[in-house]
Amino acid sequence: MNRSFDSYFGPPSQPINVAEFLQQANSELLSESFTNASWEQLTPEHRNAVEAEINESVVFQTSSQSLDQVWDNPVLSAHVRRQHESTVASVRDQADVPAPKGRKRKRDIAPEGSESTPEVLQLQEELDAVNLRCWGLTVESALCMRAAKNSDYNALDAPKKMGTGILHTLDHGDVGATRSSTPDSLRGHSPDVNSHPNAIISLTVYNRITYLPSCLTRSSQYAVLSTQTLADLLRVLPCASSNIPIEVLDAEGDVSGYNVTDQIGEHAGCLFCIEDLVYGDGRETADYAQKLIAHFHKLPEDKRPQIKTAPTSASETTFNALTLRTHQPYWILHQGNCEHFFVIDQIRHAPFRFNSIKSLNIIYRLPHASDPLSGYPLMLHLTPTVQDLCRACGKVPAVHSIVGDMRLGESPCLLCAPCWRMMGPPKNDEGVMVVPLVIPFVNH
C-alpha cells in the first residue's frame, strides 16, 4: 500500500509557461510598487494579530543556537532524536497500532548523566517555551506513520554541483528595498529592469521498481535553471543503463568480454514526453521521437495516444520554452528501454523574495547566502543504492559477475575484487567470463 501511495501524483496545477511566468513576475512587482497589496488592505488590528502569530510560530526565535548547530552537536541531536522516538512510541501505544514489520530496533537509551548536562537542559527549556502546538503528534497521527524506506534517506550530505549552469542574480547595489509597514517576510525588493534572472525549477526523478513495475520510487532530486536544456537534465541522471560496459565480440559475433574503460554513455538516443509533445535526440537518422510516433501509428486509432513531435530536440529545448504543470509526471526514455519519470515540485523566481503571483500561485524568493551561484543542475537528493553483496565473504558489495567457473558452484556468481583475486585464475579459462558490474553513482 505504501508503494502505491508513492506512485500517485497530483492533482496537477494549471499549465505554467516558464517564460511568461518570469515576465509576469517582473511586471507585477513593478506595478505593485514592490509591496504586498493584500497586506496593505488589512486593518492595523489584523496586521498586529498576523505578526503576533508569525512571531509565535518561529521555532528557536530567541534560541541561543540555530537548528544546524543542534544537529551538528552529537549530544543535542541524540537528545532530540530520543525525545521524538519516545513520543512516537507513546502515540502508537495509545492508538493500539501494530508494531512495524521487520527486525525490532533497540531503543536508544541515554548514557547516565547525559540528560542533565547544562546544554541539554537549556535546549529542552527552549523547546518547551515554543508556543507552536500544531505540530504535536496526536493519536490520529498513528494512521500516517510508517517505517522509513530506502528512498527516504539521502546519500548526499550537501547539494552536489553536477553541471556548469550559473545563477544570474541581482547585486545588492542594484536592489532597493521599499520601506513600508509590510513585514520583512512579506516585503519585496525592487528589481533591475535590465536584468535577466533565472527561474529555479525543483524536480524529482522516479524510477520503476524492478519487482513492481506498476509502482515508482524516488531516485533523485534536482534544482535546474530555466536556461538549461532537457539534455542537461538527462546528462546528470544517475542511471545504470548509461554505465554498462561495451561488449567485445569475437570473429563469430559472440560476446567474448567487456571493455570496462568504454561505456554506453549518453549516445544511445533519448526522448522526453511533456504535455503531449515528444522531444527527441535530434539525430539525422530516425530519432527516438520519430520511432515512437511510428510505433503509435501501428495501434488502433481509438487506442492511439494523441501526441506530436516537438519542433526542437531535447538538446535544443530549454525549460524557458516549456509549459509545465507541477505534480504532473513526465516521461523520459533512453538507452533503448530505460524509463524515468520526473515531476516538477516547484518553480521559483530567483532574485525576489516572498511575493505571490495571484494568477499562478507560485512563490519566488531572493537567493539565500547558502545557495550556490554555479554548478547547476544541483543534485539535492540521491537515494542510496542497494548493492548485492559478495557471495563468498558476504561483507562487501560485489564488483564482478563470474560466468562459467566450475569452482564457484553457481553461474553467474557475484564476487568482490579481493575474493576473486584470492581465487586465482581458473585452470581451464575457456568459457569463463568476468563481467564487470555497473558501479553505482558515488558522491565524489
CSV table of N, CA and C in Angstrom, one decimal, residues 31-129:
chain,number,residue,atom,x,y,z
A,31,SER,N,4.4,46.9,-11.0
A,31,SER,CA,3.1,47.5,-11.0
A,31,SER,C,2.6,47.7,-9.5
A,32,GLU,N,3.0,46.8,-8.6
A,32,GLU,CA,2.6,46.9,-7.2
A,32,GLU,C,3.5,47.7,-6.3
A,33,SER,N,4.5,48.4,-7.0
A,33,SER,CA,5.4,49.2,-6.2
A,33,SER,C,6.2,48.4,-5.1
A,34,PHE,N,6.3,47.1,-5.4
A,34,PHE,CA,7.1,46.3,-4.5
A,34,PHE,C,6.6,46.1,-3.1
A,35,THR,N,5.3,46.2,-3.0
A,35,THR,CA,4.6,46.0,-1.7
A,35,THR,C,3.5,44.9,-2.0
A,36,ASN,N,3.1,44.3,-0.9
A,36,ASN,CA,2.0,43.3,-1.0
A,36,ASN,C,0.7,44.1,-0.8
A,37,ALA,N,-0.1,44.1,-1.9
A,37,ALA,CA,-1.4,44.8,-1.9
A,37,ALA,C,-2.3,44.3,-0.8
A,38,SER,N,-2.4,42.9,-0.7
A,38,SER,CA,-3.3,42.3,0.3
A,38,SER,C,-2.9,42.7,1.7
A,39,TRP,N,-1.6,42.8,2.0
A,39,TRP,CA,-1.2,43.2,3.3
A,39,TRP,C,-1.6,44.7,3.6
A,40,GLU,N,-1.5,45.6,2.6
A,40,GLU,CA,-1.8,47.0,2.8
A,40,GLU,C,-3.3,47.2,3.1
A,41,GLN,N,-4.2,46.2,2.6
A,41,GLN,CA,-5.6,46.4,2.8
A,41,GLN,C,-6.1,45.9,4.2
A,42,LEU,N,-5.2,45.3,4.9
A,42,LEU,CA,-5.6,44.8,6.3
A,42,LEU,C,-5.7,46.0,7.2
A,43,THR,N,-6.6,45.8,8.2
A,43,THR,CA,-6.6,46.8,9.3
A,43,THR,C,-5.5,46.7,10.2
A,44,PRO,N,-5.1,47.8,10.9
A,44,PRO,CA,-4.0,47.7,11.9
A,44,PRO,C,-4.1,46.6,12.9
A,45,GLU,N,-5.4,46.3,13.4
A,45,GLU,CA,-5.6,45.3,14.4
A,45,GLU,C,-5.3,43.9,13.7
A,46,HIS,N,-5.7,43.7,12.5
A,46,HIS,CA,-5.5,42.4,11.8
A,46,HIS,C,-4.0,42.2,11.6
A,47,ARG,N,-3.3,43.3,11.2
A,47,ARG,CA,-1.8,43.2,11.0
A,47,ARG,C,-1.1,42.8,12.2
A,48,ASN,N,-1.5,43.4,13.3
A,48,ASN,CA,-0.8,43.1,14.6
A,48,ASN,C,-1.1,41.6,15.0
A,49,ALA,N,-2.3,41.1,14.7
A,49,ALA,CA,-2.6,39.7,15.0
A,49,ALA,C,-1.8,38.8,14.2
A,50,VAL,N,-1.7,39.1,12.9
A,50,VAL,CA,-0.9,38.2,12.0
A,50,VAL,C,0.6,38.2,12.4
A,51,GLU,N,1.1,39.4,12.7
A,51,GLU,CA,2.5,39.5,13.1
A,51,GLU,C,2.8,38.7,14.4
A,52,ALA,N,1.8,38.8,15.3
A,52,ALA,CA,2.0,38.1,16.6
A,52,ALA,C,2.0,36.6,16.3
A,53,GLU,N,1.1,36.1,15.4
A,53,GLU,CA,1.0,34.7,15.1
A,53,GLU,C,2.3,34.2,14.5
A,54,ILE,N,2.9,35.0,13.6
A,54,ILE,CA,4.1,34.7,12.9
A,54,ILE,C,5.2,34.6,13.9
A,55,ASN,N,5.3,35.6,14.8
A,55,ASN,CA,6.4,35.6,15.8
A,55,ASN,C,6.3,34.4,16.7
A,56,GLU,N,5.1,34.0,17.1
A,56,GLU,CA,4.9,32.8,18.0
A,56,GLU,C,5.2,31.5,17.3
A,57,SER,N,5.1,31.5,15.9
A,57,SER,CA,5.3,30.3,15.2
A,57,SER,C,6.7,30.0,14.8
A,58,VAL,N,7.6,30.9,15.1
A,58,VAL,CA,9.0,30.8,14.7
A,58,VAL,C,9.7,29.9,15.7
A,59,VAL,N,10.2,28.8,15.4
A,59,VAL,CA,10.9,27.9,16.3
A,59,VAL,C,12.3,28.4,16.5
A,60,PHE,N,12.8,28.4,17.7
A,60,PHE,CA,14.1,28.9,18.1
A,60,PHE,C,14.3,30.3,17.8
A,61,GLN,N,13.2,31.1,17.8
A,61,GLN,CA,13.3,32.5,17.5
A,61,GLN,C,14.3,33.2,18.5
A,62,THR,N,14.2,32.9,19.8
A,62,THR,CA,15.1,33.5,20.8
A,62,THR,C,16.2,32.5,21.2
A,63,SER,N,16.4,31.5,20.5
A,63,SER,CA,17.3,30.4,20.9
A,63,SER,C,18.7,30.9,20.8
A,64,SER,N,19.6,30.4,21.6
A,64,SER,CA,21.0,30.8,21.6
A,64,SER,C,21.8,30.1,20.5
A,65,GLN,N,21.2,29.1,19.8
A,65,GLN,CA,21.8,28.4,18.7
A,65,GLN,C,20.8,28.0,17.7
A,66,SER,N,21.3,27.8,16.5
A,66,SER,CA,20.4,27.5,15.4
A,66,SER,C,20.1,26.0,15.3
A,67,LEU,N,19.2,25.6,14.4
A,67,LEU,CA,18.9,24.2,14.3
A,67,LEU,C,20.1,23.5,13.8
A,68,ASP,N,20.8,24.1,12.8
A,68,ASP,CA,22.0,23.4,12.3
A,68,ASP,C,23.0,23.1,13.4
A,69,GLN,N,23.2,24.0,14.3
A,69,GLN,CA,24.1,23.8,15.4
A,69,GLN,C,23.7,22.7,16.3
A,70,VAL,N,22.3,22.6,16.5
A,70,VAL,CA,21.8,21.5,17.3
A,70,VAL,C,22.1,20.1,16.7
A,71,TRP,N,21.9,20.0,15.4
A,71,TRP,CA,22.1,18.7,14.7
A,71,TRP,C,23.5,18.4,14.6
A,72,ASP,N,24.4,19.4,14.5
A,72,ASP,CA,25.8,19.2,14.4
A,72,ASP,C,26.4,18.8,15.8
A,73,ASN,N,25.7,19.0,16.9
A,73,ASN,CA,26.2,18.6,18.2
A,73,ASN,C,25.6,17.2,18.5
A,74,PRO,N,26.5,16.2,18.6
A,74,PRO,CA,26.0,14.8,18.9
A,74,PRO,C,25.2,14.7,20.1
A,75,VAL,N,25.5,15.4,21.2
A,75,VAL,CA,24.7,15.2,22.4
A,75,VAL,C,23.3,15.8,22.3
A,76,LEU,N,23.2,17.0,21.7
A,76,LEU,CA,21.9,17.6,21.5
A,76,LEU,C,21.1,16.9,20.5
A,77,SER,N,21.7,16.5,19.3
A,77,SER,CA,20.9,15.8,18.3
A,77,SER,C,20.4,14.4,18.8
A,78,ALA,N,21.2,13.7,19.7
A,78,ALA,CA,20.8,12.5,20.2
A,78,ALA,C,19.6,12.7,21.2
A,79,HIS,N,19.7,13.8,22.0
A,79,HIS,CA,18.6,14.1,22.9
A,79,HIS,C,17.3,14.4,22.1
A,80,VAL,N,17.3,15.1,21.0
A,80,VAL,CA,16.1,15.4,20.2
A,80,VAL,C,15.6,14.1,19.6
A,81,ARG,N,16.5,13.3,19.1
A,81,ARG,CA,16.0,12.1,18.5
A,81,ARG,C,15.3,11.1,19.5
A,82,ARG,N,15.9,11.0,20.7
A,82,ARG,CA,15.3,10.2,21.7
A,82,ARG,C,13.9,10.7,22.1
A,83,GLN,N,13.8,12.0,22.2
A,83,GLN,CA,12.5,12.6,22.6
A,83,GLN,C,11.5,12.3,21.5
A,84,HIS,N,11.9,12.4,20.2
A,84,HIS,CA,11.0,12.1,19.1
A,84,HIS,C,10.5,10.6,19.2
A,85,GLU,N,11.5,9.7,19.3
A,85,GLU,CA,11.2,8.3,19.3
A,85,GLU,C,10.3,7.9,20.5
A,86,SER,N,10.5,8.6,21.6
A,86,SER,CA,9.6,8.3,22.8
A,86,SER,C,8.2,8.8,22.5
A,87,THR,N,8.1,10.0,21.9
A,87,THR,CA,6.7,10.5,21.5
A,87,THR,C,6.0,9.6,20.6
A,88,VAL,N,6.8,9.1,19.5
A,88,VAL,CA,6.2,8.2,18.6
A,88,VAL,C,5.7,6.9,19.2
A,89,ALA,N,6.5,6.3,20.1
A,89,ALA,CA,6.2,5.1,20.8
A,89,ALA,C,4.9,5.3,21.7
A,90,SER,N,4.8,6.5,22.3
A,90,SER,CA,3.7,6.7,23.1
A,90,SER,C,2.4,6.8,22.3
A,91,VAL,N,2.5,7.5,21.1
A,91,VAL,CA,1.3,7.6,20.2
A,91,VAL,C,0.9,6.3,19.7
A,92,ARG,N,1.8,5.4,19.4
A,92,ARG,CA,1.5,4.1,18.9
A,92,ARG,C,0.8,3.3,20.0
A,93,ASP,N,1.3,3.4,21.2
A,93,ASP,CA,0.7,2.6,22.3
A,93,ASP,C,-0.7,3.1,22.6
A,94,GLN,N,-1.0,4.4,22.5
A,94,GLN,CA,-2.3,4.9,22.8
A,94,GLN,C,-3.3,4.5,21.6
A,95,ALA,N,-2.8,4.5,20.4
A,95,ALA,CA,-3.6,4.2,19.3
A,95,ALA,C,-3.8,2.7,19.1
A,96,ASP,N,-3.0,1.8,19.8
A,96,ASP,CA,-3.0,0.4,19.7
A,96,ASP,C,-2.8,0.0,18.2
A,97,VAL,N,-1.7,0.6,17.7
A,97,VAL,CA,-1.3,0.2,16.3
A,97,VAL,C,-0.3,-0.9,16.3
A,98,PRO,N,-0.5,-1.9,15.4
A,98,PRO,CA,0.5,-3.0,15.3
A,98,PRO,C,1.9,-2.5,15.1
A,99,ALA,N,2.9,-3.1,15.7
A,99,ALA,CA,4.3,-2.7,15.6
A,99,ALA,C,4.7,-2.9,14.1
A,100,PRO,N,5.6,-2.1,13.6
A,100,PRO,CA,6.1,-2.2,12.2
A,100,PRO,C,6.8,-3.5,12.0
A,101,LYS,N,6.6,-4.1,10.8
A,101,LYS,CA,7.2,-5.4,10.5
A,101,LYS,C,8.8,-5.2,10.4
A,102,GLY,N,9.4,-6.4,10.4
A,102,GLY,CA,10.9,-6.4,10.3
A,102,GLY,C,11.5,-6.5,11.7
A,103,ARG,N,12.8,-6.4,11.7
A,103,ARG,CA,13.6,-6.6,13.0
A,103,ARG,C,13.3,-5.4,13.9
A,104,LYS,N,13.0,-5.7,15.1
A,104,LYS,CA,12.7,-4.6,16.1
A,104,LYS,C,13.9,-3.9,16.5
A,105,ARG,N,13.9,-2.6,16.4
A,105,ARG,CA,15.0,-1.8,16.7
A,105,ARG,C,15.2,-1.6,18.2
A,106,LYS,N,16.5,-1.6,18.6
A,106,LYS,CA,16.7,-1.5,20.0
A,106,LYS,C,16.6,0.0,20.4
A,107,ARG,N,15.8,0.2,21.5
A,107,ARG,CA,15.6,1.5,22.0
A,107,ARG,C,16.9,2.2,22.4
A,108,ASP,N,17.1,3.4,21.9
A,108,ASP,CA,18.3,4.2,22.3
A,108,ASP,C,18.1,4.7,23.7
A,109,ILE,N,19.0,4.3,24.6
A,109,ILE,CA,19.0,4.7,26.0
A,109,ILE,C,20.1,5.7,26.2
A,110,ALA,N,19.7,6.8,26.8
A,110,ALA,CA,20.7,7.9,27.0
A,110,ALA,C,21.7,7.5,28.1
A,111,PRO,N,23.0,7.8,27.8
A,111,PRO,CA,24.0,7.5,28.8
A,111,PRO,C,23.7,8.2,30.2
A,112,GLU,N,24.1,7.6,31.2
A,112,GLU,CA,23.8,8.1,32.5
A,112,GLU,C,24.5,9.5,32.7
A,113,GLY,N,23.6,10.5,33.1
A,113,GLY,CA,24.1,11.8,33.3
A,113,GLY,C,24.1,12.7,32.1
A,114,SER,N,23.8,12.2,30.9
A,114,SER,CA,23.9,13.0,29.7
A,114,SER,C,22.6,13.9,29.6
A,115,GLU,N,21.5,13.5,30.2
A,115,GLU,CA,20.3,14.3,30.1
A,115,GLU,C,20.3,15.4,31.0
A,116,SER,N,21.2,15.5,31.9
A,116,SER,CA,21.2,16.6,32.9
A,116,SER,C,22.4,17.5,32.7
A,117,THR,N,23.0,17.5,31.5
A,117,THR,CA,24.1,18.4,31.2
A,117,THR,C,23.5,19.8,31.0
A,118,PRO,N,24.2,20.9,31.2
A,118,PRO,CA,23.6,22.2,31.1
A,118,PRO,C,23.1,22.5,29.7
A,119,GLU,N,23.8,22.0,28.6
A,119,GLU,CA,23.4,22.3,27.3
A,119,GLU,C,22.1,21.6,26.9
A,120,VAL,N,22.0,20.4,27.4
A,120,VAL,CA,20.7,19.7,27.1
A,120,VAL,C,19.6,20.3,27.9
A,121,LEU,N,19.8,20.7,29.1
A,121,LEU,CA,18.7,21.3,29.9
A,121,LEU,C,18.3,22.7,29.3
A,122,GLN,N,19.3,23.4,28.8
A,122,GLN,CA,18.9,24.7,28.1
A,122,GLN,C,18.2,24.5,26.8
A,123,LEU,N,18.6,23.5,26.1
A,123,LEU,CA,17.8,23.1,24.8
A,123,LEU,C,16.4,22.7,25.1
A,124,GLN,N,16.2,21.9,26.1
A,124,GLN,CA,14.8,21.4,26.5
A,124,GLN,C,14.0,22.6,26.9
A,125,GLU,N,14.6,23.5,27.7
A,125,GLU,CA,13.8,24.7,28.2
A,125,GLU,C,13.4,25.5,27.0
A,126,GLU,N,14.2,25.7,26.0
A,126,GLU,CA,13.9,26.5,24.8
A,126,GLU,C,12.8,25.8,24.0
A,127,LEU,N,12.9,24.5,23.9
A,127,LEU,CA,11.8,23.7,23.2
A,127,LEU,C,10.5,23.8,23.9
A,128,ASP,N,10.5,23.7,25.2
A,128,ASP,CA,9.2,23.8,26.0
A,128,ASP,C,8.6,25.2,25.9
A,129,ALA,N,9.5,26.3,25.6
A,129,ALA,CA,9.0,27.6,25.5
A,129,ALA,C,8.4,28.0,24.2
